[in-house]
mmCIF file of C-alpha atoms and ligand atoms in Angstrom:
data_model
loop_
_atom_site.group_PDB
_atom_site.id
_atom_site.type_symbol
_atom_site.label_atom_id
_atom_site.label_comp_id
_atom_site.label_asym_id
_atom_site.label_seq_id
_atom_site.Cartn_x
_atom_site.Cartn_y
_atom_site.Cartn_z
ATOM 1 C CA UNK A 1 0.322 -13.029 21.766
ATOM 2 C CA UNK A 2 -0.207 -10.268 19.389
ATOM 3 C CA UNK A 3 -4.191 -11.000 17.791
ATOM 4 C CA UNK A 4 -3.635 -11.954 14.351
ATOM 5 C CA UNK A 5 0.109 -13.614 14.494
ATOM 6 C CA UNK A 6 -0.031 -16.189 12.024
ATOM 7 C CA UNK A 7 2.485 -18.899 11.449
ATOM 8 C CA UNK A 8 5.058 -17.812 8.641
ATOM 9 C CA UNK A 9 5.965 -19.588 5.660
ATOM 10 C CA UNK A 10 9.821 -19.634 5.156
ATOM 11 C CA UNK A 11 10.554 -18.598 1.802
ATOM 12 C CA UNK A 12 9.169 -16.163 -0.319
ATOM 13 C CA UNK A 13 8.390 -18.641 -3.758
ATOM 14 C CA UNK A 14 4.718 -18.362 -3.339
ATOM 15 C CA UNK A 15 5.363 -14.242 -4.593
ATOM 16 C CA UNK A 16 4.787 -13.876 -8.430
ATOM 17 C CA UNK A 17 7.859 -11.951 -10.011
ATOM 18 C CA UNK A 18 6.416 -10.594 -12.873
ATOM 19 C CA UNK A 19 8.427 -9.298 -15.805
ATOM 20 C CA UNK A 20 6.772 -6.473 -17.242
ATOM 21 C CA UNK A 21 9.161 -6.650 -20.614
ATOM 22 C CA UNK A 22 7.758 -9.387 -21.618
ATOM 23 C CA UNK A 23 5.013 -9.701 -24.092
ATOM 24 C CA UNK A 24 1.970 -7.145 -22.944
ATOM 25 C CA UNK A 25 -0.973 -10.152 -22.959
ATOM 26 C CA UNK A 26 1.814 -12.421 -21.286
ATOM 27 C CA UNK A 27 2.096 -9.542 -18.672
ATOM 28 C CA UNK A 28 -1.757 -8.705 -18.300
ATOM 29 C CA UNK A 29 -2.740 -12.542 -17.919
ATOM 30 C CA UNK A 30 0.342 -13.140 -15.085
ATOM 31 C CA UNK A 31 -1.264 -10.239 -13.455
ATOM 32 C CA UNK A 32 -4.611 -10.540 -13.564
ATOM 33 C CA UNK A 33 -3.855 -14.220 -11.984
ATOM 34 C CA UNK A 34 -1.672 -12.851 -9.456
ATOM 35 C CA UNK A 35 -4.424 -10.616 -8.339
ATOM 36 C CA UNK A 36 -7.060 -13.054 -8.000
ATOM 37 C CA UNK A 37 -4.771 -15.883 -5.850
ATOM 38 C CA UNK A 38 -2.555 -13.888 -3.926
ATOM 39 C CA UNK A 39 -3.553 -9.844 -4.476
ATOM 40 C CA UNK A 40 -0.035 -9.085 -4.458
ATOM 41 C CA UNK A 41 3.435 -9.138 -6.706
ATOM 42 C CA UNK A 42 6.810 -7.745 -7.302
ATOM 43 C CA UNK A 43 7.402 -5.945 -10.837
ATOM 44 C CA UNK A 44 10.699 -5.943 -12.176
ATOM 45 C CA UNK A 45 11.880 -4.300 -15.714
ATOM 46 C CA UNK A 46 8.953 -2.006 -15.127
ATOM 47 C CA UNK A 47 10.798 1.154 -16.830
ATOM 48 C CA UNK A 48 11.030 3.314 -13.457
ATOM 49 C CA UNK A 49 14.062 5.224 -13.741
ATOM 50 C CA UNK A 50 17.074 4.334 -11.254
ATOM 51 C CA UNK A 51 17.766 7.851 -10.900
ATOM 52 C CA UNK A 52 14.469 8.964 -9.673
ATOM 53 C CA UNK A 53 13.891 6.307 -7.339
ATOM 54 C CA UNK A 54 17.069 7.072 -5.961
ATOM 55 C CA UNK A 55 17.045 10.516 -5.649
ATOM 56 C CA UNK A 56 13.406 9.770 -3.901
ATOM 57 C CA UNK A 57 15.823 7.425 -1.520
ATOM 58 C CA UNK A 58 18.708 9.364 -0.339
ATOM 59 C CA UNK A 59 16.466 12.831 0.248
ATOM 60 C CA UNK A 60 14.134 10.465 2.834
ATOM 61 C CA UNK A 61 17.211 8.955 4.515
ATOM 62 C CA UNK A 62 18.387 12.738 4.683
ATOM 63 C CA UNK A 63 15.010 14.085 5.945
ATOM 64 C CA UNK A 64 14.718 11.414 8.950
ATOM 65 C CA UNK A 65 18.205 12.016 10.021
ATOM 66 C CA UNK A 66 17.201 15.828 10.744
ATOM 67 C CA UNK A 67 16.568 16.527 14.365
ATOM 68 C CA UNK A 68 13.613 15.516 16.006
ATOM 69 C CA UNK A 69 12.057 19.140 16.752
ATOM 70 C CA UNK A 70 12.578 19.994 12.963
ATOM 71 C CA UNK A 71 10.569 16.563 11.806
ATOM 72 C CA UNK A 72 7.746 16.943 14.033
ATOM 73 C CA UNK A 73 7.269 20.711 12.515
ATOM 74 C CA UNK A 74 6.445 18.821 9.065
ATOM 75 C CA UNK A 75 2.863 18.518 9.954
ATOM 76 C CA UNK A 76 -0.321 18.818 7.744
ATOM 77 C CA UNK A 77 -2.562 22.060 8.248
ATOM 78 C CA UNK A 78 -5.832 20.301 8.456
ATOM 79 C CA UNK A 79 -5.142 16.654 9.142
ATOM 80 C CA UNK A 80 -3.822 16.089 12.281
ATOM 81 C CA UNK A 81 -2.603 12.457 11.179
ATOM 82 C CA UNK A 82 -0.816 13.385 8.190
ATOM 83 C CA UNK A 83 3.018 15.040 8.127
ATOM 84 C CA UNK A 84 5.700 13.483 9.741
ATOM 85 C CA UNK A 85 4.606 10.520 12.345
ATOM 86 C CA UNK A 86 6.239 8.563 15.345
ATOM 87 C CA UNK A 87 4.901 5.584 16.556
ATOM 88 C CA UNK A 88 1.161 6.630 15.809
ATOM 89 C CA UNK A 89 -0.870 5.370 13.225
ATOM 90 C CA UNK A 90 -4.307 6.761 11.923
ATOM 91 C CA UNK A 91 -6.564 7.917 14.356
ATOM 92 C CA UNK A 92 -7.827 5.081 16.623
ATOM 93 C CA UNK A 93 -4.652 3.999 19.193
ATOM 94 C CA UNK A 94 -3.043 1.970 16.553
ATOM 95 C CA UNK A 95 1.316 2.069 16.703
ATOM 96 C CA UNK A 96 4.000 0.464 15.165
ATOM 97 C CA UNK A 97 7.934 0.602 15.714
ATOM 98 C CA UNK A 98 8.004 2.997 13.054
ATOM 99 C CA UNK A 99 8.446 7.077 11.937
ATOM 100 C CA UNK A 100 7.107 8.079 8.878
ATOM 101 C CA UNK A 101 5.880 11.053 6.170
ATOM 102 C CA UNK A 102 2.484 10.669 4.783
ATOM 103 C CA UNK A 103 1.061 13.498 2.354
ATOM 104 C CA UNK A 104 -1.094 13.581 -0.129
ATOM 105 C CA UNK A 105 0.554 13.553 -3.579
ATOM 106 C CA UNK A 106 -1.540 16.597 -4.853
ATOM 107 C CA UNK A 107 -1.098 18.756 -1.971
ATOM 108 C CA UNK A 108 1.151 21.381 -3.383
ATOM 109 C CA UNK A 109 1.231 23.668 -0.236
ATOM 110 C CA UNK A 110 2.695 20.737 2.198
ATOM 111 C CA UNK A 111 5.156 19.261 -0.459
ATOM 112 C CA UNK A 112 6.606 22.866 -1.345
ATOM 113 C CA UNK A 113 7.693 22.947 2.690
ATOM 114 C CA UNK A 114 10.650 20.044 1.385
ATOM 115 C CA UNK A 115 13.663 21.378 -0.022
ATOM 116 C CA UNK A 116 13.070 17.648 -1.943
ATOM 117 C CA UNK A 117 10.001 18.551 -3.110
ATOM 118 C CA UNK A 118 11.024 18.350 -7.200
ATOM 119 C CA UNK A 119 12.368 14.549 -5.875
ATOM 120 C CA UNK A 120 9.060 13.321 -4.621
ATOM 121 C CA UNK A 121 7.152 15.215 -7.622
ATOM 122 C CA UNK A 122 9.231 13.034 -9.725
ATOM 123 C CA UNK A 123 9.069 10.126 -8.227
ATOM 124 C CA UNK A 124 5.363 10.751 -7.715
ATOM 125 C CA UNK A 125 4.818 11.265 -11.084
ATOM 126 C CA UNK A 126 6.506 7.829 -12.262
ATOM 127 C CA UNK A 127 4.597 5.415 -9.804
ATOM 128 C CA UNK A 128 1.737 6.925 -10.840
ATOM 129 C CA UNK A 129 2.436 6.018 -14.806
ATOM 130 C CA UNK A 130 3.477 2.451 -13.425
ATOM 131 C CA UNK A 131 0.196 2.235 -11.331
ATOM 132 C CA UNK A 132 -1.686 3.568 -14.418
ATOM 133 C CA UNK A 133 0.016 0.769 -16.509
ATOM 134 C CA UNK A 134 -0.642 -1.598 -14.617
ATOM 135 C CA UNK A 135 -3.921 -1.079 -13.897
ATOM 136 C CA UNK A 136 -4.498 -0.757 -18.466
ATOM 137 C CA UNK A 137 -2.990 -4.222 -17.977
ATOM 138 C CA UNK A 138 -5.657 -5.975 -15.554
ATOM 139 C CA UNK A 139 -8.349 -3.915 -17.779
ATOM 140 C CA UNK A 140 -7.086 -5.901 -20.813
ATOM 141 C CA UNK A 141 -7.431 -9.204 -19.340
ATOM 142 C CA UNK A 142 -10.366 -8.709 -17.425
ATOM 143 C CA UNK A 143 -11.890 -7.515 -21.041
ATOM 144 C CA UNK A 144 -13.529 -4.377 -19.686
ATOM 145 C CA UNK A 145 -13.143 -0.934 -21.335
ATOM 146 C CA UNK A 146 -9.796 0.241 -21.573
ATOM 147 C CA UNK A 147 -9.144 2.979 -18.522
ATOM 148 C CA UNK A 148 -12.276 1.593 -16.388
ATOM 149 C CA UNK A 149 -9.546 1.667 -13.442
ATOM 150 C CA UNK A 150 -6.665 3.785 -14.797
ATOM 151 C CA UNK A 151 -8.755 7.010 -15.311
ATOM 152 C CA UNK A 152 -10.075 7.124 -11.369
ATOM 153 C CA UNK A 153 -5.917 7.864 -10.458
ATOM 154 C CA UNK A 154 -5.578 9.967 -13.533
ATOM 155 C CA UNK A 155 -7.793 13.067 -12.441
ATOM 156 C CA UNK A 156 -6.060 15.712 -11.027
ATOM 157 C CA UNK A 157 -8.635 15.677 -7.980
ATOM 158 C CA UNK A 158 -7.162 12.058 -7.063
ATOM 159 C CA UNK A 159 -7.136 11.413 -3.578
ATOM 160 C CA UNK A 160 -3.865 9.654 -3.893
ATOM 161 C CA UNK A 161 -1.226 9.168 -0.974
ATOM 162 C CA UNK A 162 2.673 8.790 -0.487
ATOM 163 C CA UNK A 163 3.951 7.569 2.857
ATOM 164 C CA UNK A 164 7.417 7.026 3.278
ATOM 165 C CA UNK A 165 8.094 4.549 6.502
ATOM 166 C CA UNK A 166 10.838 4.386 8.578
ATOM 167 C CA UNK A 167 11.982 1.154 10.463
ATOM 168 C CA UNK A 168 14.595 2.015 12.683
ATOM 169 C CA UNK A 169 16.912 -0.551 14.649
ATOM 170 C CA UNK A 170 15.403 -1.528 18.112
ATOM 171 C CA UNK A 171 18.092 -0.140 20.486
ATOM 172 C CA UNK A 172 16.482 3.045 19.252
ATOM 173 C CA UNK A 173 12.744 1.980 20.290
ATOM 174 C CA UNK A 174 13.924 -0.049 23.653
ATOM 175 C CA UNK A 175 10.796 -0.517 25.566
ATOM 176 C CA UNK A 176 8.852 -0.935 23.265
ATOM 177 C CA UNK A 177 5.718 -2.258 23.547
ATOM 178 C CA UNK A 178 4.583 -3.620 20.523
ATOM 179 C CA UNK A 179 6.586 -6.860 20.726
ATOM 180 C CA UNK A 180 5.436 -10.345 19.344
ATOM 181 C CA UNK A 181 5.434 -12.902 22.298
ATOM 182 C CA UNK A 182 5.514 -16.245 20.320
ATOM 183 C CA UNK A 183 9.594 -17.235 21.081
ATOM 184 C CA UNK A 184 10.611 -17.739 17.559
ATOM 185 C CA UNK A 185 9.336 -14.296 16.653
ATOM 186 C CA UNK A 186 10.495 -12.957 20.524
ATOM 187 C CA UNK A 187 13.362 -10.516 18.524
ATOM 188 C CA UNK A 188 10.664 -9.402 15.848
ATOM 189 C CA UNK A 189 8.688 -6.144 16.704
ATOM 190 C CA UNK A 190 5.687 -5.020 15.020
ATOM 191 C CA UNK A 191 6.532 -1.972 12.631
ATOM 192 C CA UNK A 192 2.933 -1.341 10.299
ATOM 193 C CA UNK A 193 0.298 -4.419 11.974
ATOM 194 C CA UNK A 194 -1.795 -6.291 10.117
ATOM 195 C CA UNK A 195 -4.404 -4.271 7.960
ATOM 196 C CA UNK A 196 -5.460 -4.027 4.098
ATOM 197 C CA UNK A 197 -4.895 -0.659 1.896
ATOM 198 C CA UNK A 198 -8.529 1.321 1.564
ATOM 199 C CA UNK A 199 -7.384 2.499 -2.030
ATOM 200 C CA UNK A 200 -7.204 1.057 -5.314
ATOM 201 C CA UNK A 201 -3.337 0.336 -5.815
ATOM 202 C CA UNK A 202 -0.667 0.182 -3.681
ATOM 203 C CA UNK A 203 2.907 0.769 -5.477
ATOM 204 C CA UNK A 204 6.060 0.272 -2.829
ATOM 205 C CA UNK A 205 9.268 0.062 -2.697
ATOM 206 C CA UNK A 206 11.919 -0.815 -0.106
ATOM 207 C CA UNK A 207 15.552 -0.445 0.509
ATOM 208 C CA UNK A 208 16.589 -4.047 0.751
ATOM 209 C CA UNK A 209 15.314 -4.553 4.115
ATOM 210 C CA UNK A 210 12.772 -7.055 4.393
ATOM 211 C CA UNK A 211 10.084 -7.090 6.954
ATOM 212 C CA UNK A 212 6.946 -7.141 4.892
ATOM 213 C CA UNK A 213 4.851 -10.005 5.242
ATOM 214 C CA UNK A 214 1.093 -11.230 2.843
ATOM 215 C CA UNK A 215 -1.395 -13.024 3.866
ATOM 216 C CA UNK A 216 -1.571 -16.210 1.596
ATOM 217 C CA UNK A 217 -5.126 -17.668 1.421
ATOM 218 C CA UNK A 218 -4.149 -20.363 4.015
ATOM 219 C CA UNK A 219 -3.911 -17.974 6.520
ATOM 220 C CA UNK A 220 0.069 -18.208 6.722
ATOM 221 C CA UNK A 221 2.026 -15.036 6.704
ATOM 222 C CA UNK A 222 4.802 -14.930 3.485
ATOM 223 C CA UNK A 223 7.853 -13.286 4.013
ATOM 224 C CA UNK A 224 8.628 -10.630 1.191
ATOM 225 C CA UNK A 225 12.127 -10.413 0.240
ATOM 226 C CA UNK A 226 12.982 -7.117 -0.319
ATOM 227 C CA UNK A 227 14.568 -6.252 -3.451
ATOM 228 C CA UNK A 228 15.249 -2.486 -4.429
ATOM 229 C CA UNK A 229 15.299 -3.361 -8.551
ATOM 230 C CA UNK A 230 11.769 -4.323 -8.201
ATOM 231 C CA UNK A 231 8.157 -2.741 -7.319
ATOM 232 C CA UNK A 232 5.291 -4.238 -4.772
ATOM 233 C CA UNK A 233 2.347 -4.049 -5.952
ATOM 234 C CA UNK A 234 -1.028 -5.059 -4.104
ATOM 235 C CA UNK A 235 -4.796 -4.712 -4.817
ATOM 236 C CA UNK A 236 -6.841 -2.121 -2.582
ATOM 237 C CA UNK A 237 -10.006 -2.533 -1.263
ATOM 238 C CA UNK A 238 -11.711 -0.662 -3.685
ATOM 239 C CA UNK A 239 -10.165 -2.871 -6.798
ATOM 240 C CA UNK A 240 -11.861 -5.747 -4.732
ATOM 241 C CA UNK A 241 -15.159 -4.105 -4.732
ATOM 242 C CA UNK A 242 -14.663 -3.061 -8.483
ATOM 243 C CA UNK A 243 -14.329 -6.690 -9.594
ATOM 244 C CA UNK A 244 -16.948 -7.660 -7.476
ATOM 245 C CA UNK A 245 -14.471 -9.813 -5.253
ATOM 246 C CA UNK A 246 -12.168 -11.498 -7.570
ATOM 247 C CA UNK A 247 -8.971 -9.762 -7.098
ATOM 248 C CA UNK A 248 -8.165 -9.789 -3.374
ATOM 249 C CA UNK A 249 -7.289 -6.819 -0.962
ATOM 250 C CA UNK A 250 -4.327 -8.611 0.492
ATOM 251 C CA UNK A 251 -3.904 -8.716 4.403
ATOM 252 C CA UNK A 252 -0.024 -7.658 5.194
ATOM 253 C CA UNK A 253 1.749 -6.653 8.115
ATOM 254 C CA UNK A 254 5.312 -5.112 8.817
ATOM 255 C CA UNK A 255 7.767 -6.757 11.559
ATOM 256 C CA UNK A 256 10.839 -4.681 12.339
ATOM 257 C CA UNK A 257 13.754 -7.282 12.869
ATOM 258 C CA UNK A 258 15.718 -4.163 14.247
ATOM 259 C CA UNK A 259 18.980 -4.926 13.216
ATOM 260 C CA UNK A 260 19.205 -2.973 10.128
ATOM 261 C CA UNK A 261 16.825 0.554 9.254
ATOM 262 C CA UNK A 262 14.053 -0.826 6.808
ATOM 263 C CA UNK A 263 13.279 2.070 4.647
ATOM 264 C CA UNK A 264 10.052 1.783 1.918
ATOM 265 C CA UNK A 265 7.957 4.170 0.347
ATOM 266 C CA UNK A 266 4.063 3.234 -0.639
ATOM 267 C CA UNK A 267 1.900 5.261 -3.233
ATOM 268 C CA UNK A 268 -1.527 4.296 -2.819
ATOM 269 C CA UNK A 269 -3.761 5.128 -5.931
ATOM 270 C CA UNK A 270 -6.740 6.479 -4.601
ATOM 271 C CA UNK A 271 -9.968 8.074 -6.658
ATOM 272 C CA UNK A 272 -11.257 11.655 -6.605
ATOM 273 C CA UNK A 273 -13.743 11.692 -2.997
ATOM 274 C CA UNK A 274 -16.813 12.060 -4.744
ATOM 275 C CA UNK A 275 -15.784 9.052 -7.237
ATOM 276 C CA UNK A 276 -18.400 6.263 -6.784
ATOM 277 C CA UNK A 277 -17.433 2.554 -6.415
ATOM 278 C CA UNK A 278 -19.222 -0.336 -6.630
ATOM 279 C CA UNK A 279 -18.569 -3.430 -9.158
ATOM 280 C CA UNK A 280 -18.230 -3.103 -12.506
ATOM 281 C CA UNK A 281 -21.357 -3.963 -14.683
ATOM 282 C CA UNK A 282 -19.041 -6.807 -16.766
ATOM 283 C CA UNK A 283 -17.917 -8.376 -13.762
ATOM 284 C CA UNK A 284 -21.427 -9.081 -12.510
ATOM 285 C CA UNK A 285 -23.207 -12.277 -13.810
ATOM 286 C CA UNK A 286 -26.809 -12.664 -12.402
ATOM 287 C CA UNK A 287 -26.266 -16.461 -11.460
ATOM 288 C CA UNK A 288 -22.540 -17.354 -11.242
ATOM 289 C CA UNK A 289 -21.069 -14.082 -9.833
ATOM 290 C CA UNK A 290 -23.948 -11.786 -8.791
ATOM 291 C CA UNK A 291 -23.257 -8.346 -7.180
ATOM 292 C CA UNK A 292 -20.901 -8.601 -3.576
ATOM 293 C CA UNK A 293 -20.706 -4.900 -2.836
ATOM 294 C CA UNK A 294 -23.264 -1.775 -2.632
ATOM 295 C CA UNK A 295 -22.147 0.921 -4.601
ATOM 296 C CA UNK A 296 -20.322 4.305 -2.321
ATOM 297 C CA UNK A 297 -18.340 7.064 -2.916
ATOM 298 C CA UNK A 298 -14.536 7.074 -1.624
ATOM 299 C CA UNK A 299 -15.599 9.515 0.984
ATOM 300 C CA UNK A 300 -17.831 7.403 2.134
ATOM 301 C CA UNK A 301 -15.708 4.300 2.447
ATOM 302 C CA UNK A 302 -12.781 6.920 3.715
ATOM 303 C CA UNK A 303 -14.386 8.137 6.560
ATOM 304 C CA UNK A 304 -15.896 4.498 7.384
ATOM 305 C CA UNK A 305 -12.099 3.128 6.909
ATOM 306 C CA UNK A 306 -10.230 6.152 9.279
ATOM 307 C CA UNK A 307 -12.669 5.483 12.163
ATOM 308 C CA UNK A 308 -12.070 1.964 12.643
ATOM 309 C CA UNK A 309 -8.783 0.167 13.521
ATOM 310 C CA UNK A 310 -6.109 -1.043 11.112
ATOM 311 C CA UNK A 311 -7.009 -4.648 11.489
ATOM 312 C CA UNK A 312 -10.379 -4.144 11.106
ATOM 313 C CA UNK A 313 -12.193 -5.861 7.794
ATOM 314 C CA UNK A 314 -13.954 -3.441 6.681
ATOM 315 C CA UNK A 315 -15.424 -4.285 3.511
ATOM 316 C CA UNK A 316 -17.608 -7.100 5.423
ATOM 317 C CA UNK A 317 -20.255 -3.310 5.959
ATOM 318 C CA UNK A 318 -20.542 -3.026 2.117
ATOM 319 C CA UNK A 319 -21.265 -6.574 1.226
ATOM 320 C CA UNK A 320 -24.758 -6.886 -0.720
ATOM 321 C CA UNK A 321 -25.960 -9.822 1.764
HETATM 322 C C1 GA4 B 401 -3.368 1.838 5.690
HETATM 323 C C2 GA4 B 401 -2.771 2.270 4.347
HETATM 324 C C3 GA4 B 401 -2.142 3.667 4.397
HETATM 325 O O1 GA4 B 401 -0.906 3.616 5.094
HETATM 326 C C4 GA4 B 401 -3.085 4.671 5.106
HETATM 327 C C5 GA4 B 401 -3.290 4.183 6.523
HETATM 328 C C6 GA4 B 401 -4.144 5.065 7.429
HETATM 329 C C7 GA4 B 401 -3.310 6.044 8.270
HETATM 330 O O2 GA4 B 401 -2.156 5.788 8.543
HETATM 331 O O3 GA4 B 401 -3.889 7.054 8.689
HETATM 332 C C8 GA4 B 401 -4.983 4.083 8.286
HETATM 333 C C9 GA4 B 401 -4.818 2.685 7.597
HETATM 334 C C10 GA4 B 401 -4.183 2.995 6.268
HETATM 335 C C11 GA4 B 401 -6.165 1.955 7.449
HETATM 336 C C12 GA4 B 401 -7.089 2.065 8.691
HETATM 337 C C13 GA4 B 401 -6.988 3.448 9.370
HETATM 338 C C14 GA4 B 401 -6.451 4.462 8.388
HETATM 339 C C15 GA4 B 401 -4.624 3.973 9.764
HETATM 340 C C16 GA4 B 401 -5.870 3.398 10.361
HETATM 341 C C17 GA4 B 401 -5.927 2.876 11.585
HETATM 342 C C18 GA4 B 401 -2.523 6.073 4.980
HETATM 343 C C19 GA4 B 401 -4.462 4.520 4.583
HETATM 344 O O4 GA4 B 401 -4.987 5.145 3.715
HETATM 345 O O5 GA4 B 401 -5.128 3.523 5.316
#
């Protein structure tokens, strides 16, 4: 049994769909609440344009159809994780049915080695302005200074990330090993296990290929539906440490059904390295809410984070007691 396999909930109802052209406090407040019961939601009307996210689409579909040699020469100068990926994730022995591209969105030199580079820069630029948004949004609601959260993914130092994942059909990954052995889930292969992001936001998007799956706070896992009109969004770790443990860094998990090629592309919001986090001064109250988390710098929490495993709670080291 792979550790971790929950039972599943069938139907995706428990997912807040919020519509972001609604009335702005109508909007904040639906966050804000989605945040603190489930960490995670779907955004539709959220102003993206069609033609970016497209364009973002077809050039990844293009890119992993190239041949194998020419993928595996995408790789990142100085991190030997980063660049085009198969089967390996992070660091520490972790896999998935899955290939992949994972870059950081500021590093010019690896993006200018696409021919789609202006595609991602576009599409990088947009997420962003929907994470920053979004992010305004919770501020609002949560009443603390406007930006607290937006300016740490403004910066142009912002250790921000784009990873585009891959899912391919299982004939392709026969013999695989990854494979769930609970007999309802026997055809279901593991394709990103069970883990939370390290980073502030998470922004995806899929082709309209399910597979994701939440944590709810019984413990069951919640099948997202995928639906290409509409953004996932889910809190980090570090927006759980920044409101001192009210919004939560949502558990999720990928399984691969392998019939059809699940393609989705995540932007996690990150802060500059030397950025310190801890929780925010209005979101600390001496006796009903008093400080979770010790204060550290991304680095910090970075390196901590890419040494352990991805289903590794890590947050547990920076609790106050
Ligand atoms: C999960 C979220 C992002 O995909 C990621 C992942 C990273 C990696 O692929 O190198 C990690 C994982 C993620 C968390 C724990 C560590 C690091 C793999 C892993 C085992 C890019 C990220 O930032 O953290």
């Amino acid at each position: 049994m792979v550790k971790g396999s929950q039972k599943i909930v069938s139907v995706d109802q428990d997912i807040p769909i919020i519509d972001m052209s609604q009335e702005r406090t109508q909007v904040s407040k639906q966050i804000v609440k989605a945040c603190e019961t489930l960490g995670f939601f779907k955004v539709v009307n959220h102003g993206v344009d069609q033609t970016i996210i497209s364009r973002m689409e077809q050039e990844s579909i293009n890119f992993f159809a190239k041949p194998v040699h020419e993928k595996n020469s995408v790789k990142s100068a100085n991190q030997p994780n980063f660049g085009y990926g198969f089967r390996d994730i992070g660091l520490s022995g972790d896999s998935g049915e899955i290939e992949y591209l994972l870059f950081h969105t500021n590093d010019s030199a690896f993006l200018s080695q696409f021919s789609f580079s202006s595609a991602v820069n576009c599409y990088i630029e947009a997420v962003k302005q929907l994470a920053r948004e979004i992010l305004d949004l919770m501020a609002e609601e949560l009443r603390v200074p406007p930006y607290t959260f937006s300016k740490l993914i403004s910066t142009v130092d912002s250790d921000s990330l784009v990873r585009v994942n891959h899912y391919t059909p299982s004939d392709e990954f026969l013999g695989g090993t990854t494979r769930v052995s609970d007999k309802s889930e026997s055809l279901m292969r593991v394709g990103f296990g069970e883990h939370t992001d390290p980073q502030i936001l998470t922004v995806l998007r899929s082709n309209g290929v399910g597979g994701l799956q939440v944590s709810n706070s019984d413990g069951l896992w919640v099948p997202v539906f995928s639906d290409p009109s509409a953004f996932c969004v889910n809190v980090g770790d570090l927006l759980q440490v920044m409101t001192n443990g009210r919004f939560i860094s949502v558990k999720h998990r990928v399984m691969a059904s392998g019939k059809e090629s699940r393609l989705s592309t995540a932007y996690f919001a990150a802060p500059p390295l030397q950025a310190k986090i801890g929780p925010i001064p209005p979101m600390i109250k001496t006796v009903n809410q008093p400080r979770v988390y010790q204060t550290f710098t991304w680095s910090e929490y970075k390196k901590f984070v890419y040494s352990h495993r991805l289903e590794d709670s890590r947050l547990d080291m920076f609790r106050t007691c």
